[in-house]
C-alpha cells in the first residue's frame, strides 16, 4: 500500500516537471472584476478607486495615471509630490485603494491598477468628475431700495449628494441660511435662503454663497436711496422687483425638471 502511494506521488511529481506547471499555478492573481470601471465623484470630494485582487502572493500593486504614465504609488508608498494622493490596503479583504482628496476637474481620466506579474495584469478605472453649479438668483448685481425686505436665494445643482451645509458671507461675517434639498428626476437641488428683514446702507456689498467643498457664487447688492435713482436704474435696463426672485426660482426648477 505504501509502495503504491509513493509511486502515485512520484508520477504526479514527474508530470509537474514535464509540463512545467507549479503547485501554485491555479492560484494566479486575478481581478474580481477585470472589466473597465467608471468612478464618478463631485469636484471637491474625495475620489476612492477600489481594486480588488484575489490570490495575490508576493506581487506588488501599482497605481498609474494613464494621461502621463506617472506611477502614483506602489503598494502603500507614494511617488507623487501631490499630498492629495493616498494609497491604502485592506489585506484581509484583498482590496487596494487609491484616494484623491479635494478632487478637481484636472484629475479626471483613466487610472491603472497594475499587478507585477509576468506579463503584468492591468485593470482600468475611468474617473469622472462632476462640476457643481452654484447660482445666486438675480446676480451678479442687484439694486434695491433701503427699507425693503429681501431674500437672497442660492441654488446648488449638478452634485452627487447634497452639501452638508451652506454658509453666507458678507463683510467678513459668516451666517447660515435656511437650506432645503429638492430631489428632482435627474438631480439633487439644494436651495439656501438668506433673509434680510430691512435693507440698510450696511446691507450693500458682496454676498457669497458657500456650499461645503464647492466653489462659491457671489452677488453684489447696490443700495438705491431715492425713488428717482431707482427709476433711473430701471430705465438703464437694470432693475429690481420683489417678484423677480419668485419667477427666477420657478424657471430654475423647471429647467432642471424638464431639461429646458
PDB file of C-alpha atoms in Angstrom:
ATOM      1  CA  UNK A   1       0.000   0.000   0.000  1.00  0.00           C
ATOM      2  CA  UNK A   2       2.812   2.386   0.929  1.00  0.00           C
ATOM      3  CA  UNK A   3       4.652   1.492  -2.276  1.00  0.00           C
ATOM      4  CA  UNK A   4       1.535   2.327  -4.337  1.00  0.00           C
ATOM      5  CA  UNK A   5       1.106   5.724  -2.653  1.00  0.00           C
ATOM      6  CA  UNK A   6       4.767   6.559  -3.181  1.00  0.00           C
ATOM      7  CA  UNK A   7       4.535   5.525  -6.820  1.00  0.00           C
ATOM      8  CA  UNK A   8       1.432   7.705  -7.346  1.00  0.00           C
ATOM      9  CA  UNK A   9       3.175  10.706  -5.758  1.00  0.00           C
ATOM     10  CA  UNK A  10       6.227  10.161  -7.972  1.00  0.00           C
ATOM     11  CA  UNK A  11       4.035  10.039 -11.069  1.00  0.00           C
ATOM     12  CA  UNK A  12       2.379  13.380 -10.155  1.00  0.00           C
ATOM     13  CA  UNK A  13       5.740  14.984  -9.435  1.00  0.00           C
ATOM     14  CA  UNK A  14       7.180  13.867 -12.759  1.00  0.00           C
ATOM     15  CA  UNK A  15       4.080  15.146 -14.550  1.00  0.00           C
ATOM     16  CA  UNK A  16       4.513  18.563 -12.980  1.00  0.00           C
ATOM     17  CA  UNK A  17       8.170  18.659 -14.015  1.00  0.00           C
ATOM     18  CA  UNK A  18       7.411  17.674 -17.605  1.00  0.00           C
ATOM     19  CA  UNK A  19       4.562  20.161 -18.099  1.00  0.00           C
ATOM     20  CA  UNK A  20       6.311  22.996 -16.245  1.00  0.00           C
ATOM     21  CA  UNK A  21       3.287  23.622 -14.027  1.00  0.00           C
ATOM     22  CA  UNK A  22       3.847  24.753 -10.448  1.00  0.00           C
ATOM     23  CA  UNK A  23       1.754  23.801  -7.492  1.00  0.00           C
ATOM     24  CA  UNK A  24       0.513  27.400  -7.214  1.00  0.00           C
ATOM     25  CA  UNK A  25      -0.371  27.875 -10.918  1.00  0.00           C
ATOM     26  CA  UNK A  26      -4.100  27.505 -10.341  1.00  0.00           C
ATOM     27  CA  UNK A  27      -3.938  30.349  -7.817  1.00  0.00           C
ATOM     28  CA  UNK A  28      -2.509  33.086 -10.033  1.00  0.00           C
ATOM     29  CA  UNK A  29      -3.604  36.648  -9.089  1.00  0.00           C
ATOM     30  CA  UNK A  30      -6.864  37.750 -10.626  1.00  0.00           C
ATOM     31  CA  UNK A  31      -9.098  40.798 -10.514  1.00  0.00           C
ATOM     32  CA  UNK A  32     -12.508  40.224  -9.003  1.00  0.00           C
ATOM     33  CA  UNK A  33     -13.954  42.141 -11.984  1.00  0.00           C
ATOM     34  CA  UNK A  34     -11.489  42.593 -14.856  1.00  0.00           C
ATOM     35  CA  UNK A  35     -13.745  44.927 -16.852  1.00  0.00           C
ATOM     36  CA  UNK A  36     -13.155  48.684 -17.002  1.00  0.00           C
ATOM     37  CA  UNK A  37     -14.984  50.584 -14.255  1.00  0.00           C
ATOM     38  CA  UNK A  38     -16.176  54.188 -14.034  1.00  0.00           C
ATOM     39  CA  UNK A  39     -15.901  56.101 -10.764  1.00  0.00           C
ATOM     40  CA  UNK A  40     -17.950  59.310 -10.542  1.00  0.00           C
ATOM     41  CA  UNK A  41     -17.331  61.948  -7.882  1.00  0.00           C
ATOM     42  CA  UNK A  42     -18.264  65.596  -7.264  1.00  0.00           C
ATOM     43  CA  UNK A  43     -15.494  68.179  -7.511  1.00  0.00           C
ATOM     44  CA  UNK A  44     -14.081  68.894  -4.053  1.00  0.00           C
ATOM     45  CA  UNK A  45     -14.940  65.478  -2.617  1.00  0.00           C
ATOM     46  CA  UNK A  46     -12.577  62.510  -2.107  1.00  0.00           C
ATOM     47  CA  UNK A  47     -12.347  60.102  -5.049  1.00  0.00           C
ATOM     48  CA  UNK A  48     -11.901  56.477  -3.951  1.00  0.00           C
ATOM     49  CA  UNK A  49     -10.815  53.962  -6.616  1.00  0.00           C
ATOM     50  CA  UNK A  50     -11.077  50.390  -5.330  1.00  0.00           C
ATOM     51  CA  UNK A  51      -9.183  47.493  -6.904  1.00  0.00           C
ATOM     52  CA  UNK A  52      -9.996  44.005  -5.567  1.00  0.00           C
ATOM     53  CA  UNK A  53      -7.433  41.294  -6.345  1.00  0.00           C
ATOM     54  CA  UNK A  54      -7.601  37.638  -5.372  1.00  0.00           C
ATOM     55  CA  UNK A  55      -4.721  35.163  -4.892  1.00  0.00           C
ATOM     56  CA  UNK A  56      -2.090  37.884  -4.664  1.00  0.00           C
ATOM     57  CA  UNK A  57       1.087  36.288  -3.303  1.00  0.00           C
ATOM     58  CA  UNK A  58       4.241  38.377  -3.150  1.00  0.00           C
ATOM     59  CA  UNK A  59       3.374  40.587  -6.101  1.00  0.00           C
ATOM     60  CA  UNK A  60       3.138  44.348  -5.650  1.00  0.00           C
ATOM     61  CA  UNK A  61       0.303  46.581  -6.855  1.00  0.00           C
ATOM     62  CA  UNK A  62       0.959  49.880  -8.621  1.00  0.00           C
ATOM     63  CA  UNK A  63      -1.335  52.815  -9.415  1.00  0.00           C
ATOM     64  CA  UNK A  64      -0.593  54.607 -12.693  1.00  0.00           C
ATOM     65  CA  UNK A  65      -2.149  57.757 -14.178  1.00  0.00           C
ATOM     66  CA  UNK A  66      -2.580  56.954 -17.862  1.00  0.00           C
ATOM     67  CA  UNK A  67      -2.591  60.559 -19.141  1.00  0.00           C
ATOM     68  CA  UNK A  68       1.145  60.921 -18.440  1.00  0.00           C
ATOM     69  CA  UNK A  69       2.097  57.335 -17.372  1.00  0.00           C
ATOM     70  CA  UNK A  70       3.040  58.701 -13.946  1.00  0.00           C
ATOM     71  CA  UNK A  71       3.454  55.989 -11.279  1.00  0.00           C
ATOM     72  CA  UNK A  72       1.432  57.361  -8.378  1.00  0.00           C
ATOM     73  CA  UNK A  73       2.006  54.579  -5.851  1.00  0.00           C
ATOM     74  CA  UNK A  74       3.417  51.098  -5.350  1.00  0.00           C
ATOM     75  CA  UNK A  75       1.562  49.311  -2.583  1.00  0.00           C
ATOM     76  CA  UNK A  76       1.451  51.953   0.194  1.00  0.00           C
ATOM     77  CA  UNK A  77       4.395  54.034  -0.997  1.00  0.00           C
ATOM     78  CA  UNK A  78       3.508  57.290  -2.817  1.00  0.00           C
ATOM     79  CA  UNK A  79       5.591  58.509  -5.774  1.00  0.00           C
ATOM     80  CA  UNK A  80       3.984  61.900  -6.400  1.00  0.00           C
ATOM     81  CA  UNK A  81       4.569  65.178  -4.547  1.00  0.00           C
ATOM     82  CA  UNK A  82       0.853  65.998  -4.528  1.00  0.00           C
ATOM     83  CA  UNK A  83      -0.230  65.151  -0.965  1.00  0.00           C
ATOM     84  CA  UNK A  84      -3.863  64.728  -2.031  1.00  0.00           C
ATOM     85  CA  UNK A  85      -2.991  61.210  -3.230  1.00  0.00           C
ATOM     86  CA  UNK A  86      -3.112  58.287  -0.794  1.00  0.00           C
ATOM     87  CA  UNK A  87      -2.730  54.518  -1.246  1.00  0.00           C
ATOM     88  CA  UNK A  88      -4.262  52.156   1.289  1.00  0.00           C
ATOM     89  CA  UNK A  89      -4.542  48.362   1.546  1.00  0.00           C
ATOM     90  CA  UNK A  90      -7.115  46.157   3.239  1.00  0.00           C
ATOM     91  CA  UNK A  91      -5.229  42.861   3.055  1.00  0.00           C
ATOM     92  CA  UNK A  92      -7.902  40.682   4.656  1.00  0.00           C
ATOM     93  CA  UNK A  93     -10.404  41.869   2.054  1.00  0.00           C
ATOM     94  CA  UNK A  94      -7.886  41.832  -0.845  1.00  0.00           C
ATOM     95  CA  UNK A  95      -8.661  45.494  -1.535  1.00  0.00           C
ATOM     96  CA  UNK A  96      -6.188  48.105  -2.824  1.00  0.00           C
ATOM     97  CA  UNK A  97      -7.454  51.694  -2.846  1.00  0.00           C
ATOM     98  CA  UNK A  98      -6.243  54.909  -4.446  1.00  0.00           C
ATOM     99  CA  UNK A  99      -7.695  58.034  -2.832  1.00  0.00           C
ATOM    100  CA  UNK A 100      -7.592  61.566  -4.244  1.00  0.00           C
ATOM    101  CA  UNK A 101      -8.669  64.231  -1.765  1.00  0.00           C
ATOM    102  CA  UNK A 102     -10.276  67.509  -2.893  1.00  0.00           C
ATOM    103  CA  UNK A 103     -10.598  66.129  -6.402  1.00  0.00           C
ATOM    104  CA  UNK A 104     -10.659  68.645  -9.275  1.00  0.00           C
ATOM    105  CA  UNK A 105     -11.665  68.528 -12.926  1.00  0.00           C
ATOM    106  CA  UNK A 106      -7.970  68.124 -13.849  1.00  0.00           C
ATOM    107  CA  UNK A 107      -7.927  64.765 -12.035  1.00  0.00           C
ATOM    108  CA  UNK A 108     -10.487  63.244 -14.404  1.00  0.00           C
ATOM    109  CA  UNK A 109      -9.247  60.484 -16.711  1.00  0.00           C
ATOM    110  CA  UNK A 110      -8.030  56.896 -16.719  1.00  0.00           C
ATOM    111  CA  UNK A 111      -6.087  55.213 -13.901  1.00  0.00           C
ATOM    112  CA  UNK A 112      -4.444  51.754 -13.907  1.00  0.00           C
ATOM    113  CA  UNK A 113      -4.372  49.204 -11.125  1.00  0.00           C
ATOM    114  CA  UNK A 114      -1.360  47.087 -12.140  1.00  0.00           C
ATOM    115  CA  UNK A 115      -0.119  43.798 -10.642  1.00  0.00           C
ATOM    116  CA  UNK A 116       3.579  42.930 -11.002  1.00  0.00           C
ATOM    117  CA  UNK A 117       3.054  39.552 -12.645  1.00  0.00           C
ATOM    118  CA  UNK A 118       4.829  38.470 -15.858  1.00  0.00           C
ATOM    119  CA  UNK A 119       3.251  39.690 -18.031  1.00  0.00           C
ATOM    120  CA  UNK A 120       1.715  42.493 -15.954  1.00  0.00           C
ATOM    121  CA  UNK A 121      -2.000  42.419 -15.167  1.00  0.00           C
ATOM    122  CA  UNK A 122      -3.877  45.700 -15.559  1.00  0.00           C
ATOM    123  CA  UNK A 123      -7.356  46.946 -14.720  1.00  0.00           C
ATOM    124  CA  UNK A 124      -8.552  50.365 -15.946  1.00  0.00           C
ATOM    125  CA  UNK A 125     -10.659  52.839 -13.960  1.00  0.00           C
ATOM    126  CA  UNK A 126     -12.158  55.946 -15.571  1.00  0.00           C
ATOM    127  CA  UNK A 127     -12.538  58.818 -13.107  1.00  0.00           C
ATOM    128  CA  UNK A 128     -15.427  61.153 -13.922  1.00  0.00           C
ATOM    129  CA  UNK A 129     -15.537  64.487 -12.037  1.00  0.00           C
ATOM    130  CA  UNK A 130     -18.858  66.358 -11.887  1.00  0.00           C
ATOM    131  CA  UNK A 131     -18.623  70.163 -11.669  1.00  0.00           C
ATOM    132  CA  UNK A 132     -21.335  71.537  -9.347  1.00  0.00           C
ATOM    133  CA  UNK A 133     -23.386  74.556 -10.398  1.00  0.00           C
ATOM    134  CA  UNK A 134     -23.910  77.329  -7.839  1.00  0.00           C
ATOM    135  CA  UNK A 135     -26.106  80.353  -8.654  1.00  0.00           C
ATOM    136  CA  UNK A 136     -27.467  83.260  -6.621  1.00  0.00           C
ATOM    137  CA  UNK A 137     -30.683  84.271  -8.336  1.00  0.00           C
ATOM    138  CA  UNK A 138     -30.783  87.870  -9.527  1.00  0.00           C
ATOM    139  CA  UNK A 139     -26.996  88.219  -9.769  1.00  0.00           C
ATOM    140  CA  UNK A 140     -24.397  89.320 -10.416  1.00  0.00           C
ATOM    141  CA  UNK A 141     -25.676  92.817  -9.474  1.00  0.00           C
ATOM    142  CA  UNK A 142     -28.825  93.649  -7.542  1.00  0.00           C
ATOM    143  CA  UNK A 143     -30.278  97.144  -6.967  1.00  0.00           C
ATOM    144  CA  UNK A 144     -32.656  97.643  -4.038  1.00  0.00           C
ATOM    145  CA  UNK A 145     -34.080 100.491  -2.024  1.00  0.00           C
ATOM    146  CA  UNK A 146     -33.367 100.999   1.679  1.00  0.00           C
ATOM    147  CA  UNK A 147     -36.079  99.731   3.999  1.00  0.00           C
ATOM    148  CA  UNK A 148     -37.027  96.871   1.669  1.00  0.00           C
ATOM    149  CA  UNK A 149     -37.468  93.220   2.661  1.00  0.00           C
ATOM    150  CA  UNK A 150     -35.024  90.978   0.783  1.00  0.00           C
ATOM    151  CA  UNK A 151     -34.483  87.240   0.350  1.00  0.00           C
ATOM    152  CA  UNK A 152     -31.375  86.008  -1.452  1.00  0.00           C
ATOM    153  CA  UNK A 153     -31.730  82.524  -2.948  1.00  0.00           C
ATOM    154  CA  UNK A 154     -28.764  80.308  -3.753  1.00  0.00           C
ATOM    155  CA  UNK A 155     -29.325  77.190  -5.874  1.00  0.00           C
ATOM    156  CA  UNK A 156     -26.802  74.298  -5.899  1.00  0.00           C
ATOM    157  CA  UNK A 157     -27.190  71.562  -8.532  1.00  0.00           C
ATOM    158  CA  UNK A 158     -25.147  69.021 -10.580  1.00  0.00           C
ATOM    159  CA  UNK A 159     -23.923  67.216  -7.453  1.00  0.00           C
ATOM    160  CA  UNK A 160     -23.694  63.550  -6.450  1.00  0.00           C
ATOM    161  CA  UNK A 161     -25.021  64.340  -2.980  1.00  0.00           C
ATOM    162  CA  UNK A 162     -26.315  67.452  -1.259  1.00  0.00           C
ATOM    163  CA  UNK A 163     -23.730  69.634   0.516  1.00  0.00           C
ATOM    164  CA  UNK A 164     -23.534  69.097   4.271  1.00  0.00           C
ATOM    165  CA  UNK A 165     -24.035  72.817   4.866  1.00  0.00           C
ATOM    166  CA  UNK A 166     -24.353  76.155   3.036  1.00  0.00           C
ATOM    167  CA  UNK A 167     -22.989  79.365   4.562  1.00  0.00           C
ATOM    168  CA  UNK A 168     -23.412  83.005   3.526  1.00  0.00           C
ATOM    169  CA  UNK A 169     -20.635  85.585   3.869  1.00  0.00           C
ATOM    170  CA  UNK A 170     -20.939  89.390   3.802  1.00  0.00           C
ATOM    171  CA  UNK A 171     -18.442  91.930   5.091  1.00  0.00           C
ATOM    172  CA  UNK A 172     -16.394  89.285   6.878  1.00  0.00           C
ATOM    173  CA  UNK A 173     -19.449  87.906   8.703  1.00  0.00           C
ATOM    174  CA  UNK A 174     -20.458  84.288   8.028  1.00  0.00           C
ATOM    175  CA  UNK A 175     -24.006  83.136   8.765  1.00  0.00           C
ATOM    176  CA  UNK A 176     -26.050  80.064   7.790  1.00  0.00           C
ATOM    177  CA  UNK A 177     -29.064  80.372   5.535  1.00  0.00           C
ATOM    178  CA  UNK A 178     -32.278  78.388   5.586  1.00  0.00           C
ATOM    179  CA  UNK A 179     -31.450  75.332   3.459  1.00  0.00           C
ATOM    180  CA  UNK A 180     -33.686  72.678   1.899  1.00  0.00           C
ATOM    181  CA  UNK A 181     -32.914  69.808  -0.502  1.00  0.00           C
ATOM    182  CA  UNK A 182     -35.143  69.098  -3.502  1.00  0.00           C
ATOM    183  CA  UNK A 183     -34.988  65.711  -5.254  1.00  0.00           C
ATOM    184  CA  UNK A 184     -35.649  66.125  -8.998  1.00  0.00           C
ATOM    185  CA  UNK A 185     -35.843  63.489 -11.714  1.00  0.00           C
ATOM    186  CA  UNK A 186     -32.133  63.691 -12.598  1.00  0.00           C
ATOM    187  CA  UNK A 187     -30.506  65.622  -9.780  1.00  0.00           C
ATOM    188  CA  UNK A 188     -30.496  66.830  -6.202  1.00  0.00           C
ATOM    189  CA  UNK A 189     -31.028  70.582  -5.910  1.00  0.00           C
ATOM    190  CA  UNK A 190     -30.156  72.430  -2.714  1.00  0.00           C
ATOM    191  CA  UNK A 191     -31.723  75.844  -2.050  1.00  0.00           C
ATOM    192  CA  UNK A 192     -30.349  78.160   0.630  1.00  0.00           C
ATOM    193  CA  UNK A 193     -32.184  81.365   1.503  1.00  0.00           C
ATOM    194  CA  UNK A 194     -30.673  84.372   3.298  1.00  0.00           C
ATOM    195  CA  UNK A 195     -33.303  86.790   4.643  1.00  0.00           C
ATOM    196  CA  UNK A 196     -32.723  90.496   5.264  1.00  0.00           C
ATOM    197  CA  UNK A 197     -35.774  91.869   7.058  1.00  0.00           C
ATOM    198  CA  UNK A 198     -34.921  95.503   6.377  1.00  0.00           C
ATOM    199  CA  UNK A 199     -32.282  96.667   3.924  1.00  0.00           C
ATOM    200  CA  UNK A 200     -29.976  99.413   5.209  1.00  0.00           C
ATOM    201  CA  UNK A 201     -26.857 101.110   3.894  1.00  0.00           C
ATOM    202  CA  UNK A 202     -24.811  98.429   5.681  1.00  0.00           C
ATOM    203  CA  UNK A 203     -26.525  95.782   3.533  1.00  0.00           C
ATOM    204  CA  UNK A 204     -24.579  96.918   0.472  1.00  0.00           C
ATOM    205  CA  UNK A 205     -21.630  94.952  -0.848  1.00  0.00           C
ATOM    206  CA  UNK A 206     -20.712  91.466  -1.971  1.00  0.00           C
ATOM    207  CA  UNK A 207     -22.537  88.378  -0.735  1.00  0.00           C
ATOM    208  CA  UNK A 208     -21.055  84.889  -1.152  1.00  0.00           C
ATOM    209  CA  UNK A 209     -22.995  81.622  -1.091  1.00  0.00           C
ATOM    210  CA  UNK A 210     -20.543  78.980   0.139  1.00  0.00           C
ATOM    211  CA  UNK A 211     -21.622  75.318  -0.038  1.00  0.00           C
ATOM    212  CA  UNK A 212     -19.442  72.718   1.665  1.00  0.00           C
ATOM    213  CA  UNK A 213     -16.398  71.804  -0.512  1.00  0.00           C
ATOM    214  CA  UNK A 214     -17.832  73.657  -3.558  1.00  0.00           C
ATOM    215  CA  UNK A 215     -16.662  76.905  -5.158  1.00  0.00           C
ATOM    216  CA  UNK A 216     -18.887  79.794  -4.021  1.00  0.00           C
ATOM    217  CA  UNK A 217     -21.155  82.074  -6.027  1.00  0.00           C
ATOM    218  CA  UNK A 218     -21.265  85.841  -5.439  1.00  0.00           C
ATOM    219  CA  UNK A 219     -23.710  88.714  -5.819  1.00  0.00           C
ATOM    220  CA  UNK A 220     -23.278  92.459  -5.270  1.00  0.00           C
ATOM    221  CA  UNK A 221     -26.064  94.485  -3.653  1.00  0.00           C
ATOM    222  CA  UNK A 222     -26.277  98.163  -4.564  1.00  0.00           C
ATOM    223  CA  UNK A 223     -28.427 100.439  -2.401  1.00  0.00           C
ATOM    224  CA  UNK A 224     -30.815 102.900  -4.042  1.00  0.00           C
ATOM    225  CA  UNK A 225     -31.843 105.690  -1.653  1.00  0.00           C
ATOM    226  CA  UNK A 226     -34.326 107.666  -3.737  1.00  0.00           C
ATOM    227  CA  UNK A 227     -37.213 106.730  -5.982  1.00  0.00           C
ATOM    228  CA  UNK A 228     -35.760 108.901  -8.758  1.00  0.00           C
ATOM    229  CA  UNK A 229     -32.489 106.991  -8.656  1.00  0.00           C
ATOM    230  CA  UNK A 230     -34.381 103.697  -8.722  1.00  0.00           C
ATOM    231  CA  UNK A 231     -36.306 104.814 -11.805  1.00  0.00           C
ATOM    232  CA  UNK A 232     -33.078 105.874 -13.491  1.00  0.00           C
ATOM    233  CA  UNK A 233     -31.620 102.460 -12.835  1.00  0.00           C
ATOM    234  CA  UNK A 234     -34.756 100.788 -14.237  1.00  0.00           C
ATOM    235  CA  UNK A 235     -34.610 102.941 -17.365  1.00  0.00           C
ATOM    236  CA  UNK A 236     -30.984 101.924 -17.883  1.00  0.00           C
ATOM    237  CA  UNK A 237     -32.056  98.306 -18.096  1.00  0.00           C
ATOM    238  CA  UNK A 238     -31.074  97.224 -14.561  1.00  0.00           C
ATOM    239  CA  UNK A 239     -33.991  96.799 -12.166  1.00  0.00           C
ATOM    240  CA  UNK A 240     -35.235  95.048  -9.060  1.00  0.00           C
ATOM    241  CA  UNK A 241     -38.753  93.817  -8.354  1.00  0.00           C
ATOM    242  CA  UNK A 242     -39.974  91.793  -5.375  1.00  0.00           C
ATOM    243  CA  UNK A 243     -41.463  89.162  -7.681  1.00  0.00           C
ATOM    244  CA  UNK A 244     -38.253  88.661  -9.673  1.00  0.00           C
ATOM    245  CA  UNK A 245     -36.846  86.023  -7.293  1.00  0.00           C
ATOM    246  CA  UNK A 246     -40.044  84.001  -7.423  1.00  0.00           C
ATOM    247  CA  UNK A 247     -40.008  83.961 -11.236  1.00  0.00           C
ATOM    248  CA  UNK A 248     -36.330  83.066 -11.367  1.00  0.00           C
ATOM    249  CA  UNK A 249     -36.800  80.268  -8.818  1.00  0.00           C
ATOM    250  CA  UNK A 250     -39.665  78.778 -10.815  1.00  0.00           C
ATOM    251  CA  UNK A 251     -37.671  78.943 -14.058  1.00  0.00           C
ATOM    252  CA  UNK A 252     -34.597  77.397 -12.422  1.00  0.00           C
ATOM    253  CA  UNK A 253     -36.540  74.428 -11.066  1.00  0.00           C
ATOM    254  CA  UNK A 254     -38.433  73.916 -14.347  1.00  0.00           C
ATOM    255  CA  UNK A 255     -35.169  73.949 -16.291  1.00  0.00           C
ATOM    256  CA  UNK A 256     -33.860  71.104 -14.103  1.00  0.00           C
ATOM    257  CA  UNK A 257     -37.067  69.090 -14.087  1.00  0.00           C
ATOM    258  CA  UNK A 258     -37.711  69.308 -17.819  1.00  0.00           C
ATOM    259  CA  UNK A 259     -34.180  69.970 -19.189  1.00  0.00           C
ATOM    260  CA  UNK A 260     -35.208  73.339 -20.651  1.00  0.00           C
TER     261      UNK A 260
END
